[in-house]
Amino acid sequence: MRLRALLETEALGLRLLGGEEELDRTVRGVMTTDLRDPSRYLSGGELVLTGLAWRRNSADSEPFVRILASAGVAGLAAGEAELGDIPDDLVSACLRNRLPLFAVNEDVAFATITEYVVRQVSGERAGDLAAVVDRHRRLMTSGPAGGGPDVVLDLLTTDLDLRAWVLSPTGRQIAGAGEPLAPGVCATLASEHLAAVRTGRRGPHRLSIQGITYSLFPIRGAGRGQGPGARDVRESVLSDWLLAVEADAGDWPAERLDLLQGVTQLIAVERDRRDAARTVRRRLAQEVLELVQTGAPPAEIAARLRVAAPVLLPGLGTAPHWQVVVARVDWEGGDIPGGPVAQSLLEEILVDPSLSGPEPSDRIAVAHSGDEAIALVPLPALTGDAGEDRGPDSALHADALLSAVREPLAAGLADDGRLTLGVSAAVHSAEGLRGALEEARHARRVAAARPGRVCAAGHHELASHVLLLPFVPDDVRRAFTARLLDPLRDYDRRHRAELIPTLEAFLDCDGSWTRCATRLHLHVNTLRYRVGRIEQLTARDLSRLEDKLDFFLALRMS
């Protein structure tokens, strides 16, 4: 629409103060601001509404008007409610910069002008999203007007009659306008989107569910890679959000598709903000993990947990129990780092799928080390009527974690990726965390031995020494392994004799001389010499089951 049309609409209460020769400018949107420098929120073509709160003296008008003119705005409308008559210095500044200036009667609300412009622009463009995108840009800022993705989706509904939802890669609803989608529909939409992305199909992706057509658009935050220099899609496919619109975008004009892509970019701002908010929790998890893995004293780990607990469980009156969850994403070829992918994925998997919103995971801390991600999950203690501790009230279970997300994850992993996950038992002290970490890692290895793209195992599935070893106290571990293995390590350092690798191979071959010699590419006599040296240095007999078992346990605990 043209500026002239606004001036001719009596209900808007606009009075022209200057710029009559510029009234044929096209208005593409509207923005309300009292910032002294609103340039970062301007894209050109806006009618800017201001209450003049930015003006402290006459010297402020020229810089403000110059910023608007440089941004290519269509015109400026100043309200008379704050200062009465519009200051002459503002009128002069607009004349110098060829910026049309209107006065807004104090009886007319800016909201009235905003809604009128949005409706007119949308109607004249036959549903074009430009005005909505401009309006969203204002609403998605970090200031008091910001409203997050729900506000954006509400505007899509009210202004263009488009129902839309933001979904995570696991199919959890993060935001939506109107009634939430059924969980099964969300999972199907996420699966279709991930499958389409993995096969490189051009978007938007469309599908029909129960007679309703949906169009799916990816939401990619800054740095997630787009264009010719983009990273491998596998690095982001399991972490990007998607926008599901209840409409068939197949017959949309290019302009509408482009502008809806602009909406996804605005929602990506919220995604990036969410990722930034997780930095503190990730750092806490990394610090605790490093202490646990380096064998730090339990008192030092406990002190770090006391720092983490208020962040993860604000207002908690009692010390929580803790569980450890280990996840690993492996891609065929091994050229894609799995740790960051598993970290983002685990942060989403550990959220209750029934919870909506962008931040229900604020009680989960996930670090990554190498190709695996490690989650430190606090669980409030549950006490009985007599005050006795009855353990955590909602411990995580491996099967339950993946039951609601298996379908979309399998689609995202396609035929060259694999997710394995292990869950520890709950522990209630810093001393138990190392055992819980090893237990979760053992459980993940059990899951890795199973067929399928998405597999999990819990602590209850472990047996024999695998269940016992994680909870051997550190001082007992060190004493036991040192007594058996230190003489061999010292000998290896002095003579490069490879006694430790020989011992590992001998036990792995169940004491078979022939198979062990073949594996090590040694003559059997050379193998017998090495085993004899091991027995001499440790005063043990590798033909006895008890001594074989001691060596086996020492190697597993070292």
XYZ file of C-alpha atoms in Angstrom:
558
model
C 0.000 0.000 0.000
C 1.025 3.659 -0.451
C 1.611 6.289 2.229
C -1.054 8.387 0.488
C -3.683 5.755 1.287
C -2.877 5.990 5.007
C -3.240 9.739 4.948
C -6.644 9.444 3.259
C -7.961 7.025 5.930
C -9.663 9.318 8.467
C -9.929 6.646 11.164
C -6.143 6.603 11.523
C -5.943 10.266 12.556
C -2.782 11.070 10.565
C -1.799 14.636 9.694
C 0.975 15.301 7.170
C 3.750 17.596 8.479
C 6.187 17.241 5.575
C 7.154 15.134 2.596
C 4.133 15.514 0.340
C 6.244 14.685 -2.719
C 7.117 11.284 -1.196
C 3.561 10.039 -0.535
C 3.755 7.427 -3.298
C 6.264 5.402 -1.313
C 5.232 1.773 -0.717
C 4.584 0.636 2.851
C 5.715 -2.948 3.417
C 5.266 -3.158 7.185
C 4.986 -1.248 10.433
C 7.181 -0.956 13.521
C 6.732 0.820 16.851
C 9.886 2.024 18.603
C 11.207 4.511 21.133
C 14.801 3.341 20.780
C 17.324 6.009 19.902
C 18.849 3.609 17.352
C 16.318 1.042 16.026
C 18.359 0.253 12.905
C 18.939 -3.423 13.727
C 15.173 -4.041 13.655
C 14.557 -2.280 10.331
C 14.641 -3.906 6.902
C 13.220 -1.059 4.774
C 9.726 -0.027 3.735
C 8.302 0.290 7.268
C 6.018 2.971 8.628
C 7.769 3.752 11.923
C 5.533 4.755 14.853
C 7.124 6.565 17.783
C 5.958 8.214 20.977
C 9.094 10.432 21.019
C 10.351 9.012 24.321
C 13.813 8.849 22.709
C 13.951 12.664 22.365
C 15.630 14.461 25.268
C 16.492 17.694 23.490
C 16.420 19.218 20.003
C 19.828 17.762 19.121
C 18.423 14.209 19.206
C 16.113 14.580 16.188
C 18.692 14.735 13.392
C 20.568 11.487 14.338
C 17.283 9.614 14.797
C 15.848 10.703 11.448
C 19.129 10.018 9.647
C 19.112 6.424 10.956
C 15.564 5.883 9.661
C 16.346 7.406 6.267
C 19.468 5.259 5.909
C 17.430 2.128 6.688
C 14.995 3.007 3.870
C 11.832 3.340 5.951
C 8.734 4.598 4.128
C 7.742 7.245 6.656
C 7.644 8.347 10.285
C 4.483 8.864 12.380
C 4.946 10.651 15.718
C 2.359 10.592 18.480
C 1.112 13.839 20.033
C 0.267 12.271 23.389
C 3.747 12.752 24.909
C 4.718 16.298 23.876
C 1.568 17.713 22.375
C 2.654 19.394 19.138
C 5.407 17.676 17.173
C 8.734 19.541 17.808
C 9.949 21.813 14.993
C 13.426 20.245 15.120
C 11.926 16.873 14.170
C 9.949 18.425 11.316
C 13.097 20.150 9.997
C 15.172 16.961 10.272
C 12.597 14.993 8.265
C 12.514 17.682 5.555
C 16.306 17.636 5.245
C 16.378 13.834 4.946
C 13.320 13.629 2.645
C 11.448 11.461 5.156
C 7.653 11.875 5.179
C 6.440 12.862 8.664
C 2.946 12.392 10.091
C 1.424 13.490 13.382
C -0.797 10.920 15.122
C -3.747 12.287 17.054
C -3.534 11.466 20.745
C -6.927 9.740 20.577
C -5.616 7.134 18.102
C -3.706 4.122 19.485
C -0.597 2.917 17.664
C -2.123 -0.559 17.762
C -4.967 0.673 15.560
C -2.529 1.886 12.914
C -0.441 -1.286 13.193
C -3.388 -3.629 12.699
C -4.702 -1.556 9.790
C -1.363 -1.575 7.957
C -0.824 -5.304 8.486
C -4.310 -6.157 7.245
C -4.071 -3.891 4.220
C -0.626 -5.061 3.171
C -1.545 -8.731 3.647
C -4.784 -8.328 1.736
C -3.251 -6.412 -1.158
C -0.603 -9.094 -1.601
C -3.128 -11.921 -1.559
C -1.800 -13.442 1.631
C 1.806 -12.387 1.189
C 3.708 -12.873 4.473
C 5.884 -9.756 4.219
C 3.930 -7.667 6.708
C 3.723 -10.535 9.154
C 7.475 -11.132 8.939
C 8.118 -7.451 9.625
C 5.821 -7.556 12.593
C 7.428 -10.775 13.861
C 10.856 -9.212 13.691
C 9.731 -6.672 16.258
C 8.077 -9.278 18.456
C 11.031 -11.658 18.413
C 13.538 -9.137 19.762
C 15.044 -9.612 23.200
C 13.251 -6.521 24.524
C 9.956 -6.418 26.422
C 7.996 -6.851 23.192
C 9.568 -10.256 22.521
C 7.167 -13.155 22.746
C 8.999 -16.223 21.489
C 7.866 -18.696 18.830
C 4.309 -18.968 20.197
C 3.681 -15.298 19.345
C 4.966 -15.824 15.817
C 2.683 -18.806 15.305
C -0.315 -16.952 16.774
C 0.228 -14.185 14.222
C 0.381 -16.704 11.390
C -3.031 -17.919 12.531
C -4.680 -14.552 13.112
C -3.225 -12.738 10.102
C -3.062 -15.476 7.476
C -5.261 -18.257 8.862
C -2.296 -20.672 8.904
C -2.047 -23.140 11.765
C 1.558 -24.089 12.524
C 3.676 -25.880 15.116
C 7.377 -25.985 15.956
C 8.634 -29.525 16.594
C 11.907 -30.949 17.838
C 13.686 -33.656 15.793
C 12.191 -36.255 18.142
C 8.664 -34.986 17.443
C 8.112 -33.114 20.716
C 6.009 -29.971 20.339
C 7.994 -26.870 21.283
C 5.428 -24.234 20.276
C 2.098 -24.122 18.532
C -0.986 -22.066 17.762
C -4.286 -23.503 18.914
C -4.797 -27.137 19.806
C -1.618 -29.225 20.166
C -0.980 -31.990 17.685
C -1.443 -35.592 18.762
C 1.866 -37.260 19.754
C 1.529 -39.809 16.969
C 1.089 -37.057 14.383
C 4.135 -35.206 15.737
C 6.259 -38.342 15.521
C 5.127 -39.001 11.936
C 5.833 -35.403 10.883
C 9.308 -35.497 12.445
C 10.043 -38.854 10.810
C 9.010 -37.617 7.378
C 11.051 -34.445 7.764
C 14.201 -36.278 8.879
C 13.866 -38.885 6.142
C 13.447 -36.154 3.528
C 16.475 -34.230 4.780
C 18.642 -37.367 4.805
C 17.700 -38.229 1.219
C 18.351 -34.665 0.057
C 14.806 -34.030 -1.147
C 14.060 -30.399 -1.870
C 11.706 -28.737 0.620
C 9.219 -27.870 1.778
C 8.319 -31.500 2.407
C 4.608 -32.335 2.256
C 2.524 -35.221 3.523
C -1.079 -35.989 4.436
C -2.169 -37.504 7.735
C -5.826 -38.426 8.242
C -6.815 -36.238 5.310
C -4.883 -33.162 6.497
C -1.935 -31.891 4.451
C 1.136 -30.526 6.247
C 4.146 -28.692 4.810
C 7.431 -29.006 6.687
C 10.174 -26.375 6.808
C 13.562 -26.768 8.580
C 14.536 -24.272 11.276
C 18.288 -23.833 11.292
C 20.101 -21.628 13.766
C 23.213 -19.589 13.111
C 26.268 -21.712 12.320
C 24.349 -24.860 11.485
C 25.482 -24.712 7.908
C 23.590 -23.748 4.796
C 24.643 -23.071 1.234
C 27.581 -24.386 -0.787
C 30.003 -24.335 2.128
C 27.646 -26.078 4.534
C 28.780 -28.863 6.796
C 27.655 -32.452 6.401
C 23.903 -32.642 7.016
C 24.471 -35.422 9.557
C 26.043 -32.907 11.932
C 22.746 -31.046 12.384
C 19.898 -33.270 11.188
C 19.296 -34.673 14.690
C 19.273 -31.283 16.400
C 17.418 -28.885 14.079
C 13.822 -27.914 14.812
C 11.150 -27.956 12.106
C 8.068 -25.863 11.342
C 4.943 -27.828 10.423
C 2.247 -25.766 8.658
C -1.261 -27.097 8.108
C -1.361 -26.208 4.416
C -0.217 -27.508 1.048
C 2.737 -25.313 0.087
C 3.018 -27.001 -3.296
C 0.898 -24.332 -4.978
C 2.349 -21.343 -3.113
C 4.106 -18.631 -5.154
C 7.854 -18.210 -4.698
C 7.359 -14.984 -2.755
C 5.249 -16.679 -0.105
C 7.741 -19.543 0.262
C 10.608 -17.086 0.653
C 8.792 -15.106 3.283
C 7.839 -18.209 5.257
C 11.531 -19.080 5.250
C 11.951 -15.674 6.893
C 9.556 -16.773 9.627
C 11.688 -19.864 10.281
C 14.723 -17.618 10.630
C 12.924 -15.587 13.281
C 12.065 -18.758 15.203
C 15.712 -19.800 14.879
C 16.549 -16.788 17.048
C 14.733 -18.519 19.905
C 16.580 -21.746 19.152
C 19.948 -20.003 19.365
C 18.888 -18.297 22.585
C 17.934 -21.683 24.038
C 21.315 -23.134 23.088
C 23.093 -20.205 24.737
C 21.101 -20.772 27.935
C 22.308 -24.375 28.042
C 25.954 -23.301 28.173
C 26.039 -23.086 31.968
C 24.512 -26.536 32.446
C 26.843 -28.067 29.879
C 29.858 -26.517 31.600
C 28.747 -27.855 35.004
C 28.369 -31.326 33.532
C 31.799 -31.107 31.885
C 33.464 -30.062 35.146
C 31.853 -32.864 37.147
C 32.665 -35.408 34.432
C 36.336 -34.400 34.345
C 36.586 -34.748 38.123
C 34.948 -38.180 38.060
C 37.069 -39.490 35.192
C 40.356 -38.262 36.656
C 39.666 -39.940 39.998
C 39.276 -36.737 42.018
C 38.517 -37.148 45.730
C 34.796 -37.603 46.474
C 34.818 -34.449 48.609
C 35.889 -32.364 45.611
C 33.210 -33.943 43.417
C 30.604 -33.382 46.125
C 31.556 -29.706 46.318
C 31.060 -29.357 42.577
C 27.691 -31.104 42.828
C 26.608 -28.638 45.493
C 27.271 -25.897 42.960
C 25.341 -27.751 40.252
C 22.282 -28.701 42.309
C 20.815 -25.169 42.718
C 21.203 -24.555 38.969
C 19.593 -27.832 37.963
C 17.025 -28.060 40.763
C 16.242 -24.531 42.011
C 14.546 -24.485 45.378
C 15.306 -28.135 46.155
C 15.452 -28.641 49.888
C 17.202 -32.025 49.999
C 20.208 -33.453 48.218
C 19.129 -35.195 45.018
C 19.937 -38.610 43.742
C 21.809 -38.675 40.449
C 21.642 -40.866 37.387
C 24.120 -41.046 34.532
C 23.044 -41.609 30.939
C 25.619 -42.299 28.223
C 24.763 -42.007 24.531
C 26.858 -42.532 21.435
C 26.101 -41.726 17.801
C 28.215 -43.579 15.258
C 28.232 -42.822 11.534
C 29.609 -45.246 8.976
C 33.037 -44.154 7.845
C 33.760 -42.414 11.145
C 34.338 -39.031 9.493
C 31.551 -37.226 11.397
C 32.202 -36.422 15.089
C 29.513 -38.127 17.147
C 29.974 -36.328 20.482
C 28.251 -32.980 19.712
C 25.450 -34.755 17.833
C 24.868 -37.127 20.747
C 24.946 -34.192 23.188
C 22.160 -32.276 21.426
C 20.172 -35.454 20.926
C 20.498 -36.584 24.540
C 19.341 -33.174 25.777
C 16.153 -33.694 23.798
C 15.643 -37.390 24.593
C 15.792 -36.744 28.335
C 12.863 -34.310 28.163
C 9.450 -35.741 28.934
C 7.781 -35.919 25.475
C 4.504 -34.689 27.010
C 6.110 -31.361 27.961
C 5.905 -28.511 25.472
C 7.926 -25.306 25.248
C 11.525 -24.555 24.355
C 13.023 -24.923 27.840
C 11.707 -27.945 29.777
C 15.245 -29.362 29.797
C 16.579 -26.860 32.310
C 17.266 -29.648 34.803
C 19.518 -31.692 32.531
C 23.277 -31.227 32.169
C 24.976 -32.994 29.267
C 28.672 -33.006 28.404
C 30.412 -34.774 25.578
C 33.733 -36.558 25.562
C 35.050 -37.942 22.300
C 32.207 -39.626 20.451
C 29.945 -40.085 23.453
C 27.641 -37.751 25.385
C 27.215 -38.067 29.135
C 24.182 -36.702 30.989
C 24.116 -35.943 34.690
C 20.446 -36.111 35.669
C 19.395 -35.065 39.195
C 16.427 -36.784 40.803
C 14.852 -35.348 43.990
C 14.968 -37.739 46.937
C 11.631 -39.189 48.057
C 11.214 -39.780 51.777
C 8.538 -41.750 53.558
C 6.314 -40.676 56.435
C 8.946 -41.661 58.976
C 11.650 -39.759 57.133
C 13.383 -42.816 55.688
C 14.913 -42.432 52.243
C 12.951 -44.408 49.666
C 15.196 -43.493 46.736
C 14.489 -41.310 43.708
C 10.851 -40.781 42.875
C 11.172 -40.914 39.082
C 14.253 -42.816 37.992
C 14.924 -43.000 34.264
C 14.408 -46.285 32.430
C 16.220 -47.054 29.199
C 13.282 -48.486 27.274
C 10.959 -45.646 28.261
C 13.461 -43.029 27.109
C 13.409 -44.275 23.529
C 9.863 -45.608 23.176
C 8.368 -42.290 22.014
C 11.263 -41.193 19.822
C 12.461 -44.371 18.139
C 10.566 -43.765 14.862
C 11.871 -40.251 14.083
C 15.391 -41.044 15.264
C 15.589 -44.098 13.029
C 14.554 -41.892 10.092
C 17.257 -39.349 10.906
C 19.948 -41.996 11.311
C 18.884 -43.550 7.985
C 21.090 -46.440 6.866
C 24.473 -45.073 7.962
C 23.964 -43.946 11.565
C 23.415 -45.657 14.894
C 22.394 -44.470 18.374
C 23.172 -46.553 21.460
C 22.273 -45.509 24.991
C 22.972 -46.794 28.501
C 21.379 -45.804 31.810
C 22.872 -46.272 35.282
C 21.113 -46.937 38.544
C 20.462 -43.931 40.770
C 23.183 -42.999 43.267
C 22.935 -40.614 46.188
C 26.505 -39.477 46.719
C 29.591 -38.238 44.907
C 31.350 -41.515 45.706
C 28.850 -43.375 43.558
C 29.198 -41.244 40.430
C 32.249 -43.009 39.032
C 30.515 -46.335 39.430
C 27.362 -44.935 37.851
C 29.369 -43.643 34.877
C 31.020 -47.002 34.299
C 27.698 -48.765 34.762
C 26.057 -46.549 32.136
C 28.970 -47.172 29.767
C 28.705 -50.933 30.279
C 24.957 -50.736 29.623
C 25.595 -48.801 26.413
C 27.982 -51.535 25.255
C 25.226 -54.076 25.896
C 22.927 -51.954 23.731
C 25.614 -51.733 21.035
C 25.701 -55.524 20.795
C 22.038 -55.593 19.782
C 20.697 -55.206 16.221
C 18.914 -52.049 15.170
C 19.593 -48.360 14.551
C 18.326 -47.188 17.960
C 19.131 -49.358 20.981
C 19.204 -48.833 24.748
C 20.019 -50.864 27.850
C 19.681 -50.209 31.558
C 21.675 -51.169 34.617
C 19.252 -53.990 35.445
C 20.397 -55.813 32.280
C 23.984 -56.089 33.439
C 25.254 -59.274 35.026
C 28.362 -60.835 36.603
C 31.434 -58.625 37.094
C 29.979 -55.943 34.801
C 27.489 -55.084 37.540
C 29.971 -55.370 40.418
C 33.064 -53.595 39.115
C 31.696 -50.055 38.837
C 31.060 -49.910 42.574
C 34.444 -51.110 43.809
C 35.911 -48.207 45.861
C 38.717 -46.346 44.129
C 41.341 -47.134 46.775
C 40.574 -50.865 46.495
C 40.811 -50.655 42.690
C 44.195 -48.969 42.822
C 45.618 -51.417 45.360
C 44.357 -54.497 43.520
C 45.505 -53.473 40.046
C 48.845 -52.134 41.278
C 49.700 -55.396 43.016
C 49.080 -57.452 39.882
C 49.900 -55.152 36.974
C 52.538 -52.664 38.149
C 55.380 -55.252 37.980
C 54.419 -55.982 34.364
C 54.155 -52.299 33.447
C 57.552 -51.559 34.955
C 59.105 -54.444 33.042
C 57.467 -53.271 29.789
C 58.836 -49.762 30.271
C 62.379 -51.040 30.771
C 62.454 -53.796 28.157
C 59.597 -53.039 25.716
C 58.488 -56.614 26.262
C 54.739 -56.040 25.685
C 53.750 -58.255 28.607
C 50.476 -56.375 29.239
C 49.240 -56.756 25.620
C 50.320 -60.405 25.724
C 48.357 -60.979 28.940
C 45.239 -59.333 27.479
C 45.430 -61.438 24.308
C 46.086 -64.657 26.239
C 43.006 -64.168 28.422
C 40.889 -63.063 25.450
C 41.828 -66.316 23.667
C 40.746 -68.349 26.721
C 44.298 -69.517 27.337
C 44.711 -71.103 23.910
C 48.417 -71.020 23.014
C 47.839 -71.506 19.288
C 45.107 -68.880 18.859
C 46.961 -66.337 20.995
C 50.243 -66.820 19.121
C 48.420 -66.419 15.807
C 46.717 -63.197 16.967
C 50.007 -61.701 18.184
C 51.967 -63.010 15.153
C 54.379 -64.807 17.484
C 55.953 -68.249 17.579
C 54.366 -70.383 20.299
C 57.718 -70.666 22.079
C 58.002 -66.863 22.234
C 54.494 -66.699 23.699
C 55.398 -69.329 26.294
C 58.466 -67.302 27.250
C 56.367 -64.138 27.765
C 53.709 -65.919 29.816
C 56.457 -67.490 31.926
C 57.919 -64.033 32.558
C 54.429 -62.768 33.617
C 54.094 -65.646 36.090
C 57.630 -65.070 37.438
C 57.078 -61.320 38.023
C 53.672 -61.736 39.709
C 54.096 -65.093 41.460
C 50.879 -66.266 39.766
C 50.066 -69.331 37.651
C 48.075 -68.637 34.469
C 47.029 -72.269 34.260
C 44.899 -71.784 37.410
C 41.361 -70.401 36.991
C 41.645 -68.234 40.134
C 44.772 -66.479 38.874
C 43.284 -65.994 35.404
C 40.213 -64.406 37.007
C 42.349 -62.039 39.117
C 44.270 -60.857 36.052
C 41.015 -60.437 34.105
C 39.467 -58.269 36.824
C 42.631 -56.228 37.247
C 42.713 -55.429 33.542
C 39.016 -54.458 33.566
C 39.480 -52.146 36.551
C 42.678 -50.504 35.352
